[in-house]
mmCIF file of C-alpha atoms and ligand atoms in Angstrom:
data_model
loop_
_atom_site.group_PDB
_atom_site.id
_atom_site.type_symbol
_atom_site.label_atom_id
_atom_site.label_comp_id
_atom_site.label_asym_id
_atom_site.label_seq_id
_atom_site.Cartn_x
_atom_site.Cartn_y
_atom_site.Cartn_z
ATOM 1 C CA MET A 1 -16.529 -53.930 82.441
ATOM 2 C CA THR A 2 -18.082 -54.743 79.063
ATOM 3 C CA ILE A 3 -15.992 -55.816 76.087
ATOM 4 C CA PHE A 4 -16.598 -52.452 74.399
ATOM 5 C CA GLU A 5 -15.313 -50.555 77.453
ATOM 6 C CA LYS A 6 -12.194 -52.731 77.261
ATOM 7 C CA ILE A 7 -11.825 -51.751 73.605
ATOM 8 C CA VAL A 8 -12.120 -48.051 74.556
ATOM 9 C CA ALA A 9 -9.512 -48.574 77.302
ATOM 10 C CA GLY A 10 -7.155 -50.200 74.769
ATOM 11 C CA GLU A 11 -7.169 -53.514 76.647
ATOM 12 C CA ILE A 12 -8.676 -55.379 73.678
ATOM 13 C CA PRO A 13 -7.853 -54.625 70.038
ATOM 14 C CA CYS A 14 -10.448 -53.628 67.462
ATOM 15 C CA ASN A 15 -10.537 -53.035 63.743
ATOM 16 C CA LYS A 16 -10.903 -49.257 64.007
ATOM 17 C CA VAL A 17 -12.536 -47.255 61.222
ATOM 18 C CA LEU A 18 -12.944 -43.757 62.713
ATOM 19 C CA GLU A 19 -12.429 -42.113 66.075
ATOM 20 C CA ASN A 20 -12.657 -38.765 67.803
ATOM 21 C CA ASP A 21 -12.435 -37.715 71.440
ATOM 22 C CA LYS A 22 -15.970 -38.931 72.240
ATOM 23 C CA PHE A 23 -16.796 -41.756 69.825
ATOM 24 C CA LEU A 24 -15.259 -44.818 68.226
ATOM 25 C CA ALA A 25 -16.307 -46.799 65.150
ATOM 26 C CA PHE A 26 -14.927 -50.282 64.522
ATOM 27 C CA ARG A 27 -15.829 -53.331 62.437
ATOM 28 C CA ASP A 28 -18.191 -55.918 63.902
ATOM 29 C CA ILE A 29 -16.414 -59.203 64.524
ATOM 30 C CA ASN A 30 -19.384 -61.158 63.124
ATOM 31 C CA PRO A 31 -20.646 -59.058 60.201
ATOM 32 C CA LYS A 32 -24.291 -59.333 59.147
ATOM 33 C CA ALA A 33 -23.813 -57.277 55.982
ATOM 34 C CA PRO A 34 -20.897 -56.604 53.589
ATOM 35 C CA ILE A 35 -20.145 -53.533 55.724
ATOM 36 C CA HIS A 36 -20.980 -53.824 59.430
ATOM 37 C CA ILE A 37 -19.534 -51.183 61.720
ATOM 38 C CA LEU A 38 -20.291 -50.546 65.381
ATOM 39 C CA ILE A 39 -20.420 -46.973 66.674
ATOM 40 C CA ILE A 40 -19.986 -46.419 70.399
ATOM 41 C CA PRO A 41 -19.594 -43.488 72.773
ATOM 42 C CA LYS A 42 -16.370 -43.691 74.780
ATOM 43 C CA LYS A 43 -18.328 -42.831 77.914
ATOM 44 C CA HIS A 44 -20.281 -45.756 79.291
ATOM 45 C CA TYR A 45 -24.042 -45.886 78.845
ATOM 46 C CA LYS A 46 -25.768 -49.252 79.091
ATOM 47 C CA ASN A 47 -28.014 -48.588 76.100
ATOM 48 C CA ILE A 48 -29.971 -45.865 74.301
ATOM 49 C CA GLN A 49 -32.527 -45.757 77.119
ATOM 50 C CA GLU A 50 -29.814 -44.645 79.549
ATOM 51 C CA MET A 51 -27.882 -42.406 77.172
ATOM 52 C CA ASP A 52 -27.662 -38.662 77.845
ATOM 53 C CA PRO A 53 -29.943 -37.114 75.187
ATOM 54 C CA ALA A 54 -27.579 -34.128 74.974
ATOM 55 C CA LEU A 55 -24.948 -36.409 73.411
ATOM 56 C CA MET A 56 -27.196 -37.523 70.580
ATOM 57 C CA GLY A 57 -26.495 -34.565 68.294
ATOM 58 C CA GLU A 58 -22.755 -35.107 68.427
ATOM 59 C CA MET A 59 -23.204 -38.836 67.940
ATOM 60 C CA LEU A 60 -25.338 -38.194 64.873
ATOM 61 C CA SER A 61 -22.643 -35.902 63.446
ATOM 62 C CA PHE A 62 -20.085 -38.658 63.999
ATOM 63 C CA ILE A 63 -22.340 -41.233 62.305
ATOM 64 C CA GLN A 64 -22.859 -38.928 59.312
ATOM 65 C CA GLU A 65 -19.090 -38.328 59.099
ATOM 66 C CA LEU A 66 -18.502 -42.096 59.247
ATOM 67 C CA ALA A 67 -20.969 -42.683 56.391
ATOM 68 C CA ARG A 68 -19.136 -40.100 54.262
ATOM 69 C CA PHE A 69 -15.750 -41.531 55.265
ATOM 70 C CA ILE A 70 -16.618 -45.072 54.135
ATOM 71 C CA GLY A 71 -18.514 -43.794 51.093
ATOM 72 C CA VAL A 72 -22.041 -44.970 51.862
ATOM 73 C CA ASP A 73 -23.640 -41.573 52.487
ATOM 74 C CA GLU A 74 -25.166 -41.619 48.976
ATOM 75 C CA SER A 75 -25.773 -45.369 48.508
ATOM 76 C CA GLY A 76 -27.357 -45.705 51.944
ATOM 77 C CA TYR A 77 -27.147 -47.773 55.069
ATOM 78 C CA ARG A 78 -29.178 -49.092 57.972
ATOM 79 C CA LEU A 79 -28.642 -47.891 61.524
ATOM 80 C CA VAL A 80 -29.770 -50.179 64.354
ATOM 81 C CA THR A 81 -29.488 -50.082 68.109
ATOM 82 C CA ASN A 82 -30.659 -53.035 70.156
ATOM 83 C CA CYS A 83 -31.943 -52.058 73.613
ATOM 84 C CA GLY A 84 -32.426 -54.525 76.421
ATOM 85 C CA GLU A 85 -33.558 -58.105 76.427
ATOM 86 C CA ASN A 86 -36.452 -57.853 73.987
ATOM 87 C CA GLY A 87 -34.341 -55.696 71.699
ATOM 88 C CA GLY A 88 -31.754 -58.477 71.506
ATOM 89 C CA GLN A 89 -28.928 -56.477 73.105
ATOM 90 C CA GLU A 90 -25.932 -58.675 73.942
ATOM 91 C CA VAL A 91 -23.208 -56.174 74.801
ATOM 92 C CA MET A 92 -24.366 -53.809 77.539
ATOM 93 C CA HIS A 93 -22.544 -50.731 76.287
ATOM 94 C CA LEU A 94 -24.553 -48.486 73.946
ATOM 95 C CA HIS A 95 -23.778 -49.105 70.291
ATOM 96 C CA PHE A 96 -25.278 -48.471 66.901
ATOM 97 C CA HIS A 97 -24.825 -50.965 64.083
ATOM 98 C CA MET A 98 -24.188 -49.414 60.656
ATOM 99 C CA LEU A 99 -25.052 -51.990 57.993
ATOM 100 C CA ALA A 100 -24.276 -51.238 54.374
ATOM 101 C CA GLY A 101 -22.688 -52.452 51.168
ATOM 102 C CA ALA A 102 -25.758 -54.192 49.721
ATOM 103 C CA LYS A 103 -29.485 -53.686 49.380
ATOM 104 C CA LEU A 104 -30.622 -54.936 52.754
ATOM 105 C CA TYR A 105 -33.549 -57.238 53.311
ATOM 106 C CA TRP A 106 -36.410 -55.791 55.343
ATOM 107 C CA ASP A 107 -39.071 -58.131 56.691
ATOM 108 C CA LYS A 108 -42.276 -56.253 57.486
ATOM 109 C CA ASN A 109 -43.336 -58.894 60.021
ATOM 110 C CA PRO A 110 -41.895 -57.775 63.377
ATOM 111 C CA SER A 111 -42.651 -61.108 65.049
ATOM 112 C CA ASN A 112 -40.410 -62.984 62.620
ATOM 113 C CA PRO A 113 -37.218 -63.717 64.600
ATOM 114 C CA GLN A 114 -35.264 -63.581 61.345
ATOM 115 C CA SER A 115 -36.418 -60.031 60.636
ATOM 116 C CA THR A 116 -33.772 -58.139 62.601
ATOM 117 C CA PHE A 117 -31.350 -57.519 59.758
HETATM 118 P P1 AMP B 201 -25.882 -56.429 70.167
HETATM 119 O O1 AMP B 201 -26.513 -57.774 69.975
HETATM 120 O O2 AMP B 201 -26.665 -55.307 69.558
HETATM 121 O O3 AMP B 201 -25.493 -56.190 71.602
HETATM 122 O O4 AMP B 201 -24.565 -56.483 69.289
HETATM 123 C C1 AMP B 201 -23.319 -56.837 69.768
HETATM 124 C C2 AMP B 201 -22.408 -56.934 68.571
HETATM 125 O O5 AMP B 201 -21.076 -56.874 69.011
HETATM 126 C C3 AMP B 201 -22.574 -58.229 67.766
HETATM 127 O O6 AMP B 201 -22.903 -57.905 66.420
HETATM 128 C C4 AMP B 201 -21.185 -58.882 67.877
HETATM 129 O O7 AMP B 201 -20.801 -59.532 66.684
HETATM 130 C C5 AMP B 201 -20.302 -57.685 68.171
HETATM 131 N N1 AMP B 201 -19.059 -57.945 68.882
HETATM 132 C C6 AMP B 201 -18.897 -58.634 70.048
HETATM 133 N N2 AMP B 201 -17.623 -58.613 70.442
HETATM 134 C C7 AMP B 201 -16.943 -57.889 69.517
HETATM 135 C C8 AMP B 201 -15.588 -57.488 69.370
HETATM 136 N N3 AMP B 201 -14.630 -57.843 70.264
HETATM 137 N N4 AMP B 201 -15.235 -56.742 68.291
HETATM 138 C C9 AMP B 201 -16.169 -56.389 67.400
HETATM 139 N N5 AMP B 201 -17.475 -56.712 67.483
HETATM 140 C C10 AMP B 201 -17.864 -57.460 68.531
#
């Protein structure tokens, strides 16, 4: 069981921001931006490559609701999902990172290892 599945099961606490029956948003324990929230489906998918495409619409609605809820829908944010080894995925339960709260750096050189956030 991944750490995020344990959070969904209530076995590990999280700093919850928003929740519904299918999705959970909570603060990243090691924030890379002033606001760094993780959005996960409660059902287990390893990553976006294995996710049921039919769930994407509902997940997008939840993400948009989250952005309104924390007040970044107008100011903007970055949404990232790391997939697999080359994508830098560490926790093998699908999650999106919502990064916000500042104008975020964007390195146009994709081979720069510092360019992720
Ligand atoms: P990734 O590298 O895309 O798999 O991202 C995993 C993220 O999960 C990292 O940003 C970690 O800081 C974060 N993380 C790991 N464990 C926890 C936890 N217990 N609560 C909140 N965030 C976590």
